[in-house]
Amino acid sequence: MKVAIIKYNAGNVQSVLFALERIGVNAILSDNADEIQSADKIIFPGVGEASSAMNYLRNNNLDSLIVSLKQPTLGICLGMQLMCKYSDEGNTNCLGIFNSSVKKFDFERQQGNILKVPQIGWNTIYNLNSNLFKSIKENEYMYFVHSYYVEKSEDMIATTNYGIEYSSALQKNNFYAVQFHPEKSSDAGQQIMQNFIAL
Amino acid sequence: MLTKRIIPCLDIKDGRTVKGINFENIRDAGDPVELAIEYAKQGADELVFLDITATNEKRKTFSELVTRIAKHINIPFTVGGGISTVEDVSLLLKAGADKISVNTSAYRNPQLINDLANQFGSQCIVLAIDTKFENNDWFVYLNGGKVKTETKTIDWALQGVELGAGEILLTSMNNDGTKNGFANDIIKLISESVNVPVIASGGAGTMQHFEKTFIEGKADAALAASVFHFKEIEIKKLKKYLSKQNISVRI
């Protein structure tokens, strides 16, 4: 089993590498097309800002590479958002794997009942509908850190509610994406990583 | 629904936990990694590690410890203590920390918050504020509570968020160590004034104190040390209790 993590300018991938190590997988971190294409599973992580991340991917020809992948590929957090069509963050055209848009949480301030942005912490996922969530129970808790969200869509395989309902996971063909951080979501998150590796 | 977070805090000196801690099922209670694993098992939502030595010579020891923690625990954790440069933060994030907290150095040099937020993102920058109530208002204290400033806590919190802090960790020196409850008035004021999460710290003694800081203080998370270390409150029981009071927690 060869697992590649796509290396680019968005964020810290150390915790993804460690999480894979905990389930006995030694992944490689790479921005080399041959190396990525020859992997059995690919993880597209990301913490950062959409437009600068997309620019980096384009300048390094990683955008066309990601879209062309045929093996199971998992986007995490910003990785998920970049796999969508368009993001309001920096008015960015993204990879377009999922036909969804990415919007910013925008809540009316009501005294005594303020939803903070970013959403930071543990929230539930429900309406689970994918092999990725094998043995994961409805309303399981996952760890989220984000200010932008993917609207509800036809590719939705998990839903979360933070002021509004949105897509906390997507799937289309070999492409999977989660808004939360499975690598930081305790034993249930670890199960999701194992499920992905076992696909 | 987003849950309220329970966060044990571990003080670290020379790579070891400081306070006397007593868990039968742990081989080495002085080892922060073993304790961290135990807290994660009990249902802690996050962990905070404060390096209280935090001299330059000891920095390397701490970053090695951060990597050991990151390898072994599968919940998020914040590290803090003496962080004063972008390079410090870069080292600790690369070592595997999810977030870092800044305190005195950010007050002395507010631009640091801006630089850190631009380089690493607000989501990993926690602004820790030590505060004390005197002369009818809450003021910012520095250097672990040793140095008083004339800055009102609310003003510094607002400025810190404006500069890019993604969370506020607010410790009341009046309450810290008393076990008489959190300083819910200042916690509520800050929580309702900023749009980032506020972590209440200082004063936890009973399960009711946690309930109060979430309801009256409008805290998004609550941090405590000794009540967890000395098993006066068990995290599992605390969460069950909070859940019974209709406070949303991860169980």
mmCIF file of C-alpha atoms in Angstrom, chain A residues 5-195:
data_model
loop_
_atom_site.group_PDB
_atom_site.id
_atom_site.type_symbol
_atom_site.label_atom_id
_atom_site.label_comp_id
_atom_site.label_asym_id
_atom_site.label_seq_id
_atom_site.Cartn_x
_atom_site.Cartn_y
_atom_site.Cartn_z
ATOM 1 C CA ILE A 5 0.135 13.194 0.594
ATOM 2 C CA ILE A 6 0.144 16.074 -1.853
ATOM 3 C CA LYS A 7 2.759 18.616 -0.832
ATOM 4 C CA TYR A 8 1.902 22.234 -1.488
ATOM 5 C CA ASN A 9 1.882 25.574 0.295
ATOM 6 C CA ALA A 10 -1.190 25.038 2.458
ATOM 7 C CA GLY A 11 -0.567 24.230 6.059
ATOM 8 C CA ASN A 12 0.961 21.673 8.207
ATOM 9 C CA VAL A 13 0.663 18.034 7.227
ATOM 10 C CA GLN A 14 2.566 16.644 10.178
ATOM 11 C CA SER A 15 -0.599 15.588 12.003
ATOM 12 C CA VAL A 16 -1.880 13.715 8.929
ATOM 13 C CA LEU A 17 1.447 11.866 8.647
ATOM 14 C CA PHE A 18 1.351 10.974 12.347
ATOM 15 C CA ALA A 19 -2.284 9.836 12.143
ATOM 16 C CA LEU A 20 -1.388 7.510 9.258
ATOM 17 C CA GLU A 21 1.590 6.204 11.235
ATOM 18 C CA ARG A 22 -0.786 5.338 14.081
ATOM 19 C CA ILE A 23 -2.724 3.028 11.735
ATOM 20 C CA GLY A 24 0.482 1.510 10.401
ATOM 21 C CA VAL A 25 0.749 3.461 7.135
ATOM 22 C CA ASN A 26 3.970 5.195 6.155
ATOM 23 C CA ALA A 27 2.891 7.845 3.681
ATOM 24 C CA ILE A 28 5.142 9.895 1.456
ATOM 25 C CA LEU A 29 4.853 13.640 1.113
ATOM 26 C CA SER A 30 5.303 14.637 -2.521
ATOM 27 C CA ASP A 31 4.685 17.208 -5.235
ATOM 28 C CA ASN A 32 6.163 14.940 -7.904
ATOM 29 C CA ALA A 33 3.606 13.892 -10.555
ATOM 30 C CA ASP A 34 5.009 10.391 -11.109
ATOM 31 C CA GLU A 35 5.223 9.671 -7.429
ATOM 32 C CA ILE A 36 1.669 10.866 -6.794
ATOM 33 C CA GLN A 37 0.213 9.043 -9.800
ATOM 34 C CA SER A 38 1.793 5.756 -8.791
ATOM 35 C CA ALA A 39 0.296 5.828 -5.275
ATOM 36 C CA ASP A 40 -2.632 3.581 -4.314
ATOM 37 C CA LYS A 41 -4.274 6.273 -2.185
ATOM 38 C CA ILE A 42 -3.832 10.004 -2.207
ATOM 39 C CA ILE A 43 -4.536 12.554 0.497
ATOM 40 C CA PHE A 44 -4.999 16.217 -0.357
ATOM 41 C CA PRO A 45 -4.828 18.058 2.976
ATOM 42 C CA GLY A 46 -4.779 21.772 3.594
ATOM 43 C CA VAL A 47 -5.054 24.564 6.071
ATOM 44 C CA GLY A 48 -4.755 28.043 4.670
ATOM 45 C CA GLU A 49 -6.232 30.451 2.191
ATOM 46 C CA ALA A 50 -7.982 29.329 -1.017
ATOM 47 C CA SER A 51 -6.673 31.746 -3.656
ATOM 48 C CA SER A 52 -2.980 31.475 -2.729
ATOM 49 C CA ALA A 53 -3.314 27.699 -2.485
ATOM 50 C CA MET A 54 -4.947 27.508 -5.955
ATOM 51 C CA ASN A 55 -2.257 29.762 -7.429
ATOM 52 C CA TYR A 56 0.410 27.485 -6.054
ATOM 53 C CA LEU A 57 -1.315 24.377 -7.426
ATOM 54 C CA ARG A 58 -1.632 25.974 -10.887
ATOM 55 C CA ASN A 59 1.948 27.230 -10.959
ATOM 56 C CA ASN A 60 3.162 23.746 -10.137
ATOM 57 C CA ASN A 61 0.764 21.919 -12.520
ATOM 58 C CA LEU A 62 -0.741 20.122 -9.552
ATOM 59 C CA ASP A 63 -4.263 21.304 -10.464
ATOM 60 C CA SER A 64 -4.552 19.203 -13.629
ATOM 61 C CA LEU A 65 -2.788 16.311 -11.909
ATOM 62 C CA ILE A 66 -5.316 16.185 -9.049
ATOM 63 C CA VAL A 67 -8.313 16.349 -11.376
ATOM 64 C CA SER A 68 -6.904 13.483 -13.474
ATOM 65 C CA LEU A 69 -6.378 11.090 -10.555
ATOM 66 C CA LYS A 70 -8.159 7.729 -10.823
ATOM 67 C CA GLN A 71 -7.315 6.214 -7.432
ATOM 68 C CA PRO A 72 -9.179 7.011 -4.185
ATOM 69 C CA THR A 73 -8.313 10.590 -3.244
ATOM 70 C CA LEU A 74 -9.296 12.269 0.022
ATOM 71 C CA GLY A 75 -9.458 16.040 0.439
ATOM 72 C CA ILE A 76 -9.325 17.339 4.005
ATOM 73 C CA CYS A 77 -10.544 20.782 5.162
ATOM 74 C CA LEU A 78 -9.171 23.340 2.668
ATOM 75 C CA GLY A 79 -8.402 20.373 0.386
ATOM 76 C CA MET A 80 -12.149 19.666 0.251
ATOM 77 C CA GLN A 81 -12.959 23.292 -0.523
ATOM 78 C CA LEU A 82 -10.367 23.419 -3.318
ATOM 79 C CA MET A 83 -11.975 20.346 -4.911
ATOM 80 C CA CYS A 84 -15.182 22.363 -5.367
ATOM 81 C CA LYS A 85 -16.071 24.632 -8.277
ATOM 82 C CA TYR A 86 -15.691 28.041 -6.715
ATOM 83 C CA SER A 87 -14.814 29.611 -3.349
ATOM 84 C CA ASP A 88 -15.917 32.974 -2.018
ATOM 85 C CA GLU A 89 -12.570 33.088 -0.222
ATOM 86 C CA GLY A 90 -10.519 35.348 -2.478
ATOM 87 C CA ASN A 91 -13.171 34.836 -5.234
ATOM 88 C CA THR A 92 -11.332 31.752 -6.387
ATOM 89 C CA ASN A 93 -12.041 29.356 -9.224
ATOM 90 C CA CYS A 94 -11.138 25.960 -7.792
ATOM 91 C CA LEU A 95 -10.610 22.455 -9.205
ATOM 92 C CA GLY A 96 -14.275 21.798 -10.049
ATOM 93 C CA ILE A 97 -14.312 18.112 -9.132
ATOM 94 C CA PHE A 98 -17.481 18.755 -7.130
ATOM 95 C CA ASN A 99 -20.109 21.006 -8.591
ATOM 96 C CA SER A 100 -20.488 22.977 -5.332
ATOM 97 C CA SER A 101 -19.651 26.442 -4.099
ATOM 98 C CA VAL A 102 -17.799 27.433 -0.943
ATOM 99 C CA LYS A 103 -19.304 30.232 1.136
ATOM 100 C CA LYS A 104 -18.369 32.079 4.302
ATOM 101 C CA PHE A 105 -20.241 31.583 7.569
ATOM 102 C CA ASP A 106 -22.089 34.844 7.979
ATOM 103 C CA PHE A 107 -24.278 35.109 11.044
ATOM 104 C CA GLU A 108 -26.403 37.921 12.356
ATOM 105 C CA ARG A 109 -25.124 38.912 15.769
ATOM 106 C CA GLN A 110 -27.831 38.230 18.328
ATOM 107 C CA GLN A 111 -27.186 39.190 21.917
ATOM 108 C CA GLY A 112 -26.576 36.143 24.040
ATOM 109 C CA ASN A 113 -26.537 33.753 21.111
ATOM 110 C CA ILE A 114 -23.474 34.337 19.029
ATOM 111 C CA LEU A 115 -22.138 31.771 16.603
ATOM 112 C CA LYS A 116 -18.412 32.347 16.440
ATOM 113 C CA VAL A 117 -16.433 32.296 13.213
ATOM 114 C CA PRO A 118 -14.347 30.248 12.625
ATOM 115 C CA GLN A 119 -16.263 27.273 13.904
ATOM 116 C CA ILE A 120 -13.729 25.609 16.201
ATOM 117 C CA GLY A 121 -14.468 22.366 17.969
ATOM 118 C CA TRP A 122 -16.484 19.173 17.895
ATOM 119 C CA ASN A 123 -19.693 18.956 15.897
ATOM 120 C CA THR A 124 -21.761 16.033 14.627
ATOM 121 C CA ILE A 125 -21.980 14.468 11.174
ATOM 122 C CA TYR A 126 -25.222 12.838 10.017
ATOM 123 C CA ASN A 127 -27.040 11.477 6.955
ATOM 124 C CA LEU A 128 -23.907 9.389 6.449
ATOM 125 C CA ASN A 129 -23.931 7.744 3.046
ATOM 126 C CA SER A 130 -20.595 6.299 1.943
ATOM 127 C CA ASN A 131 -18.128 3.456 2.510
ATOM 128 C CA LEU A 132 -15.907 6.112 4.008
ATOM 129 C CA PHE A 133 -18.192 6.056 7.064
ATOM 130 C CA LYS A 134 -18.306 2.280 7.547
ATOM 131 C CA SER A 135 -18.847 1.554 11.299
ATOM 132 C CA ILE A 136 -19.272 5.262 12.028
ATOM 133 C CA LYS A 137 -22.542 5.966 13.811
ATOM 134 C CA GLU A 138 -24.959 8.739 12.880
ATOM 135 C CA ASN A 139 -24.264 11.946 14.815
ATOM 136 C CA GLU A 140 -20.677 10.981 15.563
ATOM 137 C CA TYR A 141 -18.503 13.909 16.683
ATOM 138 C CA MET A 142 -15.714 15.254 14.488
ATOM 139 C CA TYR A 143 -13.254 18.100 15.028
ATOM 140 C CA PHE A 144 -13.819 21.140 12.800
ATOM 141 C CA VAL A 145 -11.849 24.355 12.279
ATOM 142 C CA HIS A 146 -13.168 26.498 9.434
ATOM 143 C CA SER A 147 -14.695 29.816 8.419
ATOM 144 C CA TYR A 148 -15.882 28.726 4.964
ATOM 145 C CA TYR A 149 -18.231 25.840 4.216
ATOM 146 C CA VAL A 150 -19.441 23.827 1.242
ATOM 147 C CA GLU A 151 -23.132 24.301 0.539
ATOM 148 C CA LYS A 152 -25.461 21.301 0.460
ATOM 149 C CA SER A 153 -25.148 19.427 -2.813
ATOM 150 C CA GLU A 154 -25.856 16.259 -4.791
ATOM 151 C CA ASP A 155 -22.435 14.816 -3.853
ATOM 152 C CA MET A 156 -23.049 15.201 -0.122
ATOM 153 C CA ILE A 157 -22.269 12.069 1.947
ATOM 154 C CA ALA A 158 -22.400 13.753 5.389
ATOM 155 C CA THR A 159 -24.235 16.776 6.731
ATOM 156 C CA THR A 160 -23.392 19.096 9.625
ATOM 157 C CA ASN A 161 -25.301 21.981 11.172
ATOM 158 C CA TYR A 162 -23.628 25.200 12.283
ATOM 159 C CA GLY A 163 -26.239 27.910 12.028
ATOM 160 C CA ILE A 164 -27.166 26.300 8.720
ATOM 161 C CA GLU A 165 -26.899 22.790 7.307
ATOM 162 C CA TYR A 166 -23.932 22.257 5.015
ATOM 163 C CA SER A 167 -21.893 19.455 3.418
ATOM 164 C CA SER A 168 -19.348 18.098 5.869
ATOM 165 C CA ALA A 169 -18.310 15.402 3.380
ATOM 166 C CA LEU A 170 -18.605 14.850 -0.376
ATOM 167 C CA GLN A 171 -18.001 11.965 -2.730
ATOM 168 C CA LYS A 172 -17.979 11.663 -6.499
ATOM 169 C CA ASN A 173 -16.459 8.572 -8.175
ATOM 170 C CA ASN A 174 -12.956 8.150 -6.687
ATOM 171 C CA PHE A 175 -12.937 11.565 -5.027
ATOM 172 C CA TYR A 176 -13.754 11.884 -1.327
ATOM 173 C CA ALA A 177 -13.631 15.008 0.784
ATOM 174 C CA VAL A 178 -14.223 15.893 4.431
ATOM 175 C CA GLN A 179 -14.466 19.322 6.025
ATOM 176 C CA PHE A 180 -13.484 18.076 9.485
ATOM 177 C CA HIS A 181 -10.073 16.768 10.521
ATOM 178 C CA PRO A 182 -10.223 12.968 10.824
ATOM 179 C CA GLU A 183 -6.568 13.028 11.893
ATOM 180 C CA LYS A 184 -7.613 14.991 15.004
ATOM 181 C CA SER A 185 -11.031 13.456 15.610
ATOM 182 C CA SER A 186 -10.153 10.812 18.171
ATOM 183 C CA ASP A 187 -10.958 7.133 17.557
ATOM 184 C CA ALA A 188 -13.863 7.820 15.178
ATOM 185 C CA GLY A 189 -11.614 9.978 13.012
ATOM 186 C CA GLN A 190 -9.021 7.231 13.000
ATOM 187 C CA GLN A 191 -11.709 4.784 11.834
ATOM 188 C CA ILE A 192 -12.479 7.079 8.881
ATOM 189 C CA MET A 193 -8.793 7.174 7.936
ATOM 190 C CA GLN A 194 -8.701 3.384 8.128
ATOM 191 C CA ASN A 195 -11.841 3.169 5.992
#
